[in-house]
C-alpha positions as a Python dict, from the first residue, in 0.01 Angstrom:
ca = {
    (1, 'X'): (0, 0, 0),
    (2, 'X'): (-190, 308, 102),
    (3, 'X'): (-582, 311, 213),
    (4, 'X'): (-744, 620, 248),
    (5, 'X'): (-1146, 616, 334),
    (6, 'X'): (-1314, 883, 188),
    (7, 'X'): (-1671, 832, 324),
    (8, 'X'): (-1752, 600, 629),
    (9, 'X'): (-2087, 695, 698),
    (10, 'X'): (-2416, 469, 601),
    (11, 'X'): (-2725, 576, 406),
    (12, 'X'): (-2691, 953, 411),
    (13, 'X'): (-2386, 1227, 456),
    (14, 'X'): (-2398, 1394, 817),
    (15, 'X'): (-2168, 1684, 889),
    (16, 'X'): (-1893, 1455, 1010),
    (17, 'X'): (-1867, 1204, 760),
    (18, 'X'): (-1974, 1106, 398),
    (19, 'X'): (-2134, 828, 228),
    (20, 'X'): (-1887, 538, 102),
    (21, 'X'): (-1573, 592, -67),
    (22, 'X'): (-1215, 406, -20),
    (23, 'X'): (-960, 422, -263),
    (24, 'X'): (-616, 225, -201),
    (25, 'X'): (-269, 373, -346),
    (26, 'X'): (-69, 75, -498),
    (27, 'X'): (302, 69, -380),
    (28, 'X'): (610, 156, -565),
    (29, 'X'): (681, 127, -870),
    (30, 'X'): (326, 155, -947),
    (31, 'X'): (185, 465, -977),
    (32, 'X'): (-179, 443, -974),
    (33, 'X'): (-437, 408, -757),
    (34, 'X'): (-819, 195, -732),
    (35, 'X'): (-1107, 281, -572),
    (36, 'X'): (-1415, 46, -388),
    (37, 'X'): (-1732, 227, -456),
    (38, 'X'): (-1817, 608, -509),
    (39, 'X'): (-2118, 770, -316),
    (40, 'X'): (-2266, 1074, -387),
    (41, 'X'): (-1967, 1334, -308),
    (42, 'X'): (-1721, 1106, -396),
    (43, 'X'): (-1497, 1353, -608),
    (44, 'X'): (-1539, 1616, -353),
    (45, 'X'): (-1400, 1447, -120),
    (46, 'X'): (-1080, 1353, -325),
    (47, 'X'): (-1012, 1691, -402),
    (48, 'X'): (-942, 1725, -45),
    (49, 'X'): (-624, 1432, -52),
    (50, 'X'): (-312, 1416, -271),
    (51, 'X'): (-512, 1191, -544),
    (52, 'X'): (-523, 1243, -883),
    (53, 'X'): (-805, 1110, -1131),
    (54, 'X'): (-571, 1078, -1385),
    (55, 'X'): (-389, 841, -1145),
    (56, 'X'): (-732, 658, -1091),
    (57, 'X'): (-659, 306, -1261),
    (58, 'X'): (-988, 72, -1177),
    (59, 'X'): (-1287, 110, -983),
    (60, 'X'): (-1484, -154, -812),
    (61, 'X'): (-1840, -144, -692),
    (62, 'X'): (-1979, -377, -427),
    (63, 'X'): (-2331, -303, -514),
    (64, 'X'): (-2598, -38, -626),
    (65, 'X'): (-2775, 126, -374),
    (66, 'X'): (-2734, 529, -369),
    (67, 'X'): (-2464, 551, -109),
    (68, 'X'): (-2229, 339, -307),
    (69, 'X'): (-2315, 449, -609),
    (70, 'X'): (-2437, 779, -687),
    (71, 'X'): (-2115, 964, -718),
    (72, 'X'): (-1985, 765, -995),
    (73, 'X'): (-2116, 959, -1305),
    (74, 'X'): (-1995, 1300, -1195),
    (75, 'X'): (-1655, 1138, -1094),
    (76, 'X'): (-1626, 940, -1393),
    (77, 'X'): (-1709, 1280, -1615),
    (78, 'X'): (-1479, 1496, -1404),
    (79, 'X'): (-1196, 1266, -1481),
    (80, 'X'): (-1228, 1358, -1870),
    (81, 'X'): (-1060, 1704, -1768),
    (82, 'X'): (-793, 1577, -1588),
    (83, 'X'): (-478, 1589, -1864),
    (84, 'X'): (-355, 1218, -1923),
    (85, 'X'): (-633, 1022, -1819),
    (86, 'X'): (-580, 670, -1963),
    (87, 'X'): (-830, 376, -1945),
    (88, 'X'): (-1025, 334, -1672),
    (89, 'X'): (-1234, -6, -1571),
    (90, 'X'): (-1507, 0, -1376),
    (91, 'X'): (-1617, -358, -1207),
    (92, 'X'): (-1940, -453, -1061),
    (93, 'X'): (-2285, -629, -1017),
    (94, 'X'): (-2484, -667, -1314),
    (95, 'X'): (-2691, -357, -1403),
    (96, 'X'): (-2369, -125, -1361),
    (97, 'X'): (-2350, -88, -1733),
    (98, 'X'): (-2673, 16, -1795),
    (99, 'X'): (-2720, 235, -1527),
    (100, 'X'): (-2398, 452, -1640),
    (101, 'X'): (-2492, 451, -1984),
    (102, 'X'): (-2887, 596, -1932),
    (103, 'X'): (-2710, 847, -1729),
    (104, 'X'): (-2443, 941, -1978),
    (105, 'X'): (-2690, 933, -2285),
    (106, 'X'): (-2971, 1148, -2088),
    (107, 'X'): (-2675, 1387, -1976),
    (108, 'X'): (-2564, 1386, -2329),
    (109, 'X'): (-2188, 1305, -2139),
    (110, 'X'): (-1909, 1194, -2408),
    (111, 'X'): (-1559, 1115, -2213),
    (112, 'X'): (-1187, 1144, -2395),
    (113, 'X'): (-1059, 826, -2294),
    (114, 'X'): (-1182, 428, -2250),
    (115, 'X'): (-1415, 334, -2022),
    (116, 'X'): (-1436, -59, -1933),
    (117, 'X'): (-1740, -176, -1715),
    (118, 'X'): (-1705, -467, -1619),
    (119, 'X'): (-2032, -658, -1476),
    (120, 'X'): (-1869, -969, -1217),
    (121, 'X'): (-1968, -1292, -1123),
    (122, 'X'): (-1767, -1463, -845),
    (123, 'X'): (-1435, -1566, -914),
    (124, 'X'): (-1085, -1402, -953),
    (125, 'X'): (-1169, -1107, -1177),
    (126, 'X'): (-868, -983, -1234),
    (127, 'X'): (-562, -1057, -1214),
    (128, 'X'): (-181, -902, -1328),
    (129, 'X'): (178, -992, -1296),
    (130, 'X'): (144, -761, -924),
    (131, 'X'): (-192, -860, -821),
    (132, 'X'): (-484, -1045, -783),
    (133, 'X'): (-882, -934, -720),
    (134, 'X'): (-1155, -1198, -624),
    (135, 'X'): (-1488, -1119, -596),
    (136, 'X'): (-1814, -1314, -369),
    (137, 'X'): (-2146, -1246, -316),
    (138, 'X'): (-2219, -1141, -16),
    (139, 'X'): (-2588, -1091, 199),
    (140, 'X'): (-2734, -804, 136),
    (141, 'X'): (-3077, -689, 55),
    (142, 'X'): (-2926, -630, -314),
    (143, 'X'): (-2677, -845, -522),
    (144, 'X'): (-2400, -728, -328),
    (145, 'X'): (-1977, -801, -326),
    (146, 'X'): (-1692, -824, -170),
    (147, 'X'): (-1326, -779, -302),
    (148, 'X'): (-1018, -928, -199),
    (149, 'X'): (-685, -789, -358),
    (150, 'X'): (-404, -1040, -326),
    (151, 'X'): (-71, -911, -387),
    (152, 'X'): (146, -1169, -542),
    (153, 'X'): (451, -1282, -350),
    (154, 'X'): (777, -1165, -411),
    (155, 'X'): (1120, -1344, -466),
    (156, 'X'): (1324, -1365, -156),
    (157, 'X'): (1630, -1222, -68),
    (158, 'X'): (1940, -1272, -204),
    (159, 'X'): (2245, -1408, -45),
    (160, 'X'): (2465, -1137, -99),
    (161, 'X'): (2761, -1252, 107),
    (162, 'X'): (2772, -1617, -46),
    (163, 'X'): (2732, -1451, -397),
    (164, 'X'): (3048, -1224, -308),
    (165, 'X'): (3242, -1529, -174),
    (166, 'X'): (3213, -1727, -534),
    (167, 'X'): (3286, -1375, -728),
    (168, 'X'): (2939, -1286, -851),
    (169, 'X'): (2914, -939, -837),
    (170, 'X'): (2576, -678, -793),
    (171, 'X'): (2439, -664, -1151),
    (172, 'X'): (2238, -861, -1394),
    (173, 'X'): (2339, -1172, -1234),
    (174, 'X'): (2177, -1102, -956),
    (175, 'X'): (1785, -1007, -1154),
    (176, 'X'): (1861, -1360, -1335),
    (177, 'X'): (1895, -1542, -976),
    (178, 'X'): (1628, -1317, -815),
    (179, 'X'): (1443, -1438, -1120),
    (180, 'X'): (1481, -1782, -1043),
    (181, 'X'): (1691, -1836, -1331),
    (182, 'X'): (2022, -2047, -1287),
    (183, 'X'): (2344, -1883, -1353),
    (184, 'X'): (2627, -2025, -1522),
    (185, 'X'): (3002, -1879, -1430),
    (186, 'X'): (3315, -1861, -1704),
    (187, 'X'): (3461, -2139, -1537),
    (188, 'X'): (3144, -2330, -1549),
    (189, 'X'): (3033, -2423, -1225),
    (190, 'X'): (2664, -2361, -1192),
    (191, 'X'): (2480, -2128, -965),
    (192, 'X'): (2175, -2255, -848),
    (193, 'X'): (1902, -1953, -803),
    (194, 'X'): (1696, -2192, -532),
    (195, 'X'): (2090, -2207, -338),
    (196, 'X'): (2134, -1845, -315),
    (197, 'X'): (1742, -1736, -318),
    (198, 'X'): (1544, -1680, 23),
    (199, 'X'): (1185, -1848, 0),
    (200, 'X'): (943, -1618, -136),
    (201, 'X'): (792, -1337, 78),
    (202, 'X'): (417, -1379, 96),
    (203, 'X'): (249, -1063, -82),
    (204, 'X'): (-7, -833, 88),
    (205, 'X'): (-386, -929, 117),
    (206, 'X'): (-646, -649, 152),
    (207, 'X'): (-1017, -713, 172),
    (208, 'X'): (-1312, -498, 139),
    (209, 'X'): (-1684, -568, 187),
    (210, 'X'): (-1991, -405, 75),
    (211, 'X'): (-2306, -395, 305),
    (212, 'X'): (-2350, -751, 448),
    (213, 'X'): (-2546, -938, 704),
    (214, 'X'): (-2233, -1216, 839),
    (215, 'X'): (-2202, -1504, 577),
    (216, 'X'): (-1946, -1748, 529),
    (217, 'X'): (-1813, -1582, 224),
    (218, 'X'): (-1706, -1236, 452),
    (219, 'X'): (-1503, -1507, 599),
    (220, 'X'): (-1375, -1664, 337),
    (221, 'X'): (-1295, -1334, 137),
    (222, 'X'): (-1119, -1215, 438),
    (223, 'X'): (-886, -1539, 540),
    (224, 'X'): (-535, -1466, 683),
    (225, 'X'): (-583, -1088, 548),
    (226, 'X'): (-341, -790, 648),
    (227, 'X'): (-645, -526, 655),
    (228, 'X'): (-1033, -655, 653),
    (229, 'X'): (-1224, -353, 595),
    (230, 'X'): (-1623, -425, 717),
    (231, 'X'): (-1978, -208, 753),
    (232, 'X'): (-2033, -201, 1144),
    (233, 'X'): (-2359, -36, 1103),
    (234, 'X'): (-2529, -117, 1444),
    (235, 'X'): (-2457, -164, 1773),
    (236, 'X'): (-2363, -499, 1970),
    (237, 'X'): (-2776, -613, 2085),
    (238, 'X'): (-2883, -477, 1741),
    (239, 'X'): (-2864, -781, 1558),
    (240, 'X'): (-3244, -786, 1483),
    (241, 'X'): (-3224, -472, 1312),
    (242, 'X'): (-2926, -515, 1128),
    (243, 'X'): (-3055, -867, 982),
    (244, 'X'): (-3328, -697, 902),
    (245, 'X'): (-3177, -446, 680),
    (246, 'X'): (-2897, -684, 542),
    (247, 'X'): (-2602, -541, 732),
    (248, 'X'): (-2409, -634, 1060),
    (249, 'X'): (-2334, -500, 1422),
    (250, 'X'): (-1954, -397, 1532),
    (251, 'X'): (-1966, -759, 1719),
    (252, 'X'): (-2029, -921, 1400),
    (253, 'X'): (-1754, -772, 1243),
    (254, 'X'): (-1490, -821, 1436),
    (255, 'X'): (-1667, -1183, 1473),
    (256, 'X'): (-1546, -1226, 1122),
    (257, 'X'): (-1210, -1084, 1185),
    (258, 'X'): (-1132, -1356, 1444),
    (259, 'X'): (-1240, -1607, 1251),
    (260, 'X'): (-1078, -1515, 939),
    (261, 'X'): (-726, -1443, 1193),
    (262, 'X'): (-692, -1087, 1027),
    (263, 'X'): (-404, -882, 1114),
    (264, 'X'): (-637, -553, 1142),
    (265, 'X'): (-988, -488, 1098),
    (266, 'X'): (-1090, -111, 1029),
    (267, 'X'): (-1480, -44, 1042),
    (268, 'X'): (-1682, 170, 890),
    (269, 'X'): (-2004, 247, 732),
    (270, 'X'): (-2191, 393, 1070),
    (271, 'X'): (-2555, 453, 1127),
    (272, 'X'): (-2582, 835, 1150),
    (273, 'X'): (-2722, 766, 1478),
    (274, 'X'): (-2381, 748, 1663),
    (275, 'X'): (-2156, 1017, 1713),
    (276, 'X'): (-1761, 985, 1743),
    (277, 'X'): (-1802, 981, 2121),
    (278, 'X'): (-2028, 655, 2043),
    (279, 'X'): (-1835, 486, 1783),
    (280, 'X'): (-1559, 490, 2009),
    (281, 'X'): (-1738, 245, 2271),
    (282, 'X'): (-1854, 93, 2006),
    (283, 'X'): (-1478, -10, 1944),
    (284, 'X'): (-1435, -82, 2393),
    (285, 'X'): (-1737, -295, 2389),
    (286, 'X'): (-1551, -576, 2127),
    (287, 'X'): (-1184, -579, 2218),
    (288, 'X'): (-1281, -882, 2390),
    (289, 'X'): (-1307, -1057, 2086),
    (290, 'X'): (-1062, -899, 1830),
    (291, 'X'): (-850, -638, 1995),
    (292, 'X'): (-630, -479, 1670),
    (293, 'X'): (-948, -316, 1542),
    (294, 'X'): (-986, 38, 1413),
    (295, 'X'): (-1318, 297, 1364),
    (296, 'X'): (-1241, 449, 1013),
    (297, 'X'): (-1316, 860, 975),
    (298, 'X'): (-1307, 1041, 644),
    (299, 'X'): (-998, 1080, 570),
    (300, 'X'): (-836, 802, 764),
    (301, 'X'): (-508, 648, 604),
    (302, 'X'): (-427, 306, 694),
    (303, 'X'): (-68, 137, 603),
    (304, 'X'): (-14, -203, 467),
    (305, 'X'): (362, -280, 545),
    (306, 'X'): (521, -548, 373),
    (307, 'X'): (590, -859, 528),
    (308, 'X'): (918, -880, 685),
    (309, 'X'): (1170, -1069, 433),
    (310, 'X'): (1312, -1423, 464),
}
């Protein structure tokens, strides 16, 4: 798993960075990728990376102020030109629907292939034989979520060298057993799949919030996760401020990163009042309390590895 931010900063564009925009590439043998939210620019910005809308599978929104939000229609009209589009679904808080279709009927906008919106509650809201997506309210000055994509786990490994030892040989013995699936021989002893099966490797977990004041769900979404990606809009000794705006200081985030016991938090969404030189002490001044913590850019790529095999 791939994830790529296309705009990290909060509010407005400045020269250096673009409103909010992350899309993450799903691994082999998928071939698609999803994107969280799509601010005004969006599809600008994606001309820039290897992406292709085509490629673009589902879309989630965490809520619907402009810098989330207002890149959507052109994106989502764009992608009508790109040859083998299929269906796309589009997820978010209630009002998404109407809002894309008063822009497509005043635009007069038809697209060539099927668009899903989906309007969420909380709950798992989707979920696939590869993963799973939950969604939670979080605080915000708006109905606001966050999204937590689960991958599922995978079977363990297979004990090649026992296999070879009773005369089972690479082939479709070996999907049955990786399948869980007991295997019986010509001379009819019996091949237990759980005897020759490693226990299953736990899959990936990704999470990534929308504009948020700290709240127990950011916590909760974000439990034992590989990659927590959260707003750091203000400062450590902002708090004030960012309470009263609905969203959260670097300290807070990496607050919720410790408690959650994250692998790696990567923030983003930065007041335009800092410059790089800034938002790296911003990163210094909270080592202290989660130390494997990364300021996104536009254009960052992050890697999920898999977890190591049993």
């Amino acid at each position: 798993m791939q994830l790529q931010f296309l705009g990290t900063s909060a509010g407005r564009p400045t020269k250096e960075r673009n409103v909010t925009s992350i899309v993450l590439a799903m691994p082999e043998p998928h071939n698609f990728f999803w994107m969280f939210d799509a601010g005004e620019g969006t599809q600008h910005r994606l001309l820039e990376t290897r992406l292709k809308l085509n490629k673009l599978e589902r879309i989630f929104i965490t809520h619907l102020h402009g810098d989330h939000l207002y890149g959507l229609p052109g994106l989502l009209s764009s992608r009508t030109y790109n040859e083998g589009s299929g269906p796309l679904h589009v997820y978010g808080p209630k009002g998404l629907r109407s809002y894309i279709e008063c822009v497509f009927q005043t635009s007069k906008t038809h697209l060539n292939y099927e668009l899903e919106v989906i309007e969420v509650e909380e709950g798992q809201i989707f979920s696939d034989d590869s993963f799973t997506v939950e969604a939670a309210e979080l605080d915000h000055r708006i109905r606001c979520f966050g999204y937590r994509i689960e991958e599922r786990p995978r079977p363990g490994q297979l004990n090649v060298d026992l296999l070879s030892r009773l005369g089972v040989l690479p082939g479709p013995s070996y999907g049955k057993l990786k399948r869980g699936e007991d295997l019986t021989l010509p001379n009819g002893q019996i091949i237990y799949s759980s005897e020759v099966v490693g226990q299953p490797v736990k899959g990936r977990i990704v999470t990534i919030l929308g504009d948020t004041c700290p709240c127990d769900n950011a916590t909760s979404l974000a439990k034992d996760a590989d990659l927590l990606v959260h707003e750091a809009t203000f400062a450590a000794g902002m708090e004030e401020k960012a309470a009263a705006y609905g969203h959260s200081t670097i300290l807070q985030a990496a607050q919720i990163a410790a408690d959650a016991r994250v692998k790696q938090l990567a923030v983003t969404h930065f007041s335009s009042r800092f410059d790089s030189t800034e938002v790296d002490a911003l990163i210094q001044s909270v080592n202290a309390v989660f130390s494997n913590v990364v300021a996104a850019h536009d254009f960052l790529e992050l890697s999920v590895p898999k977890q190591i095999t049993s």
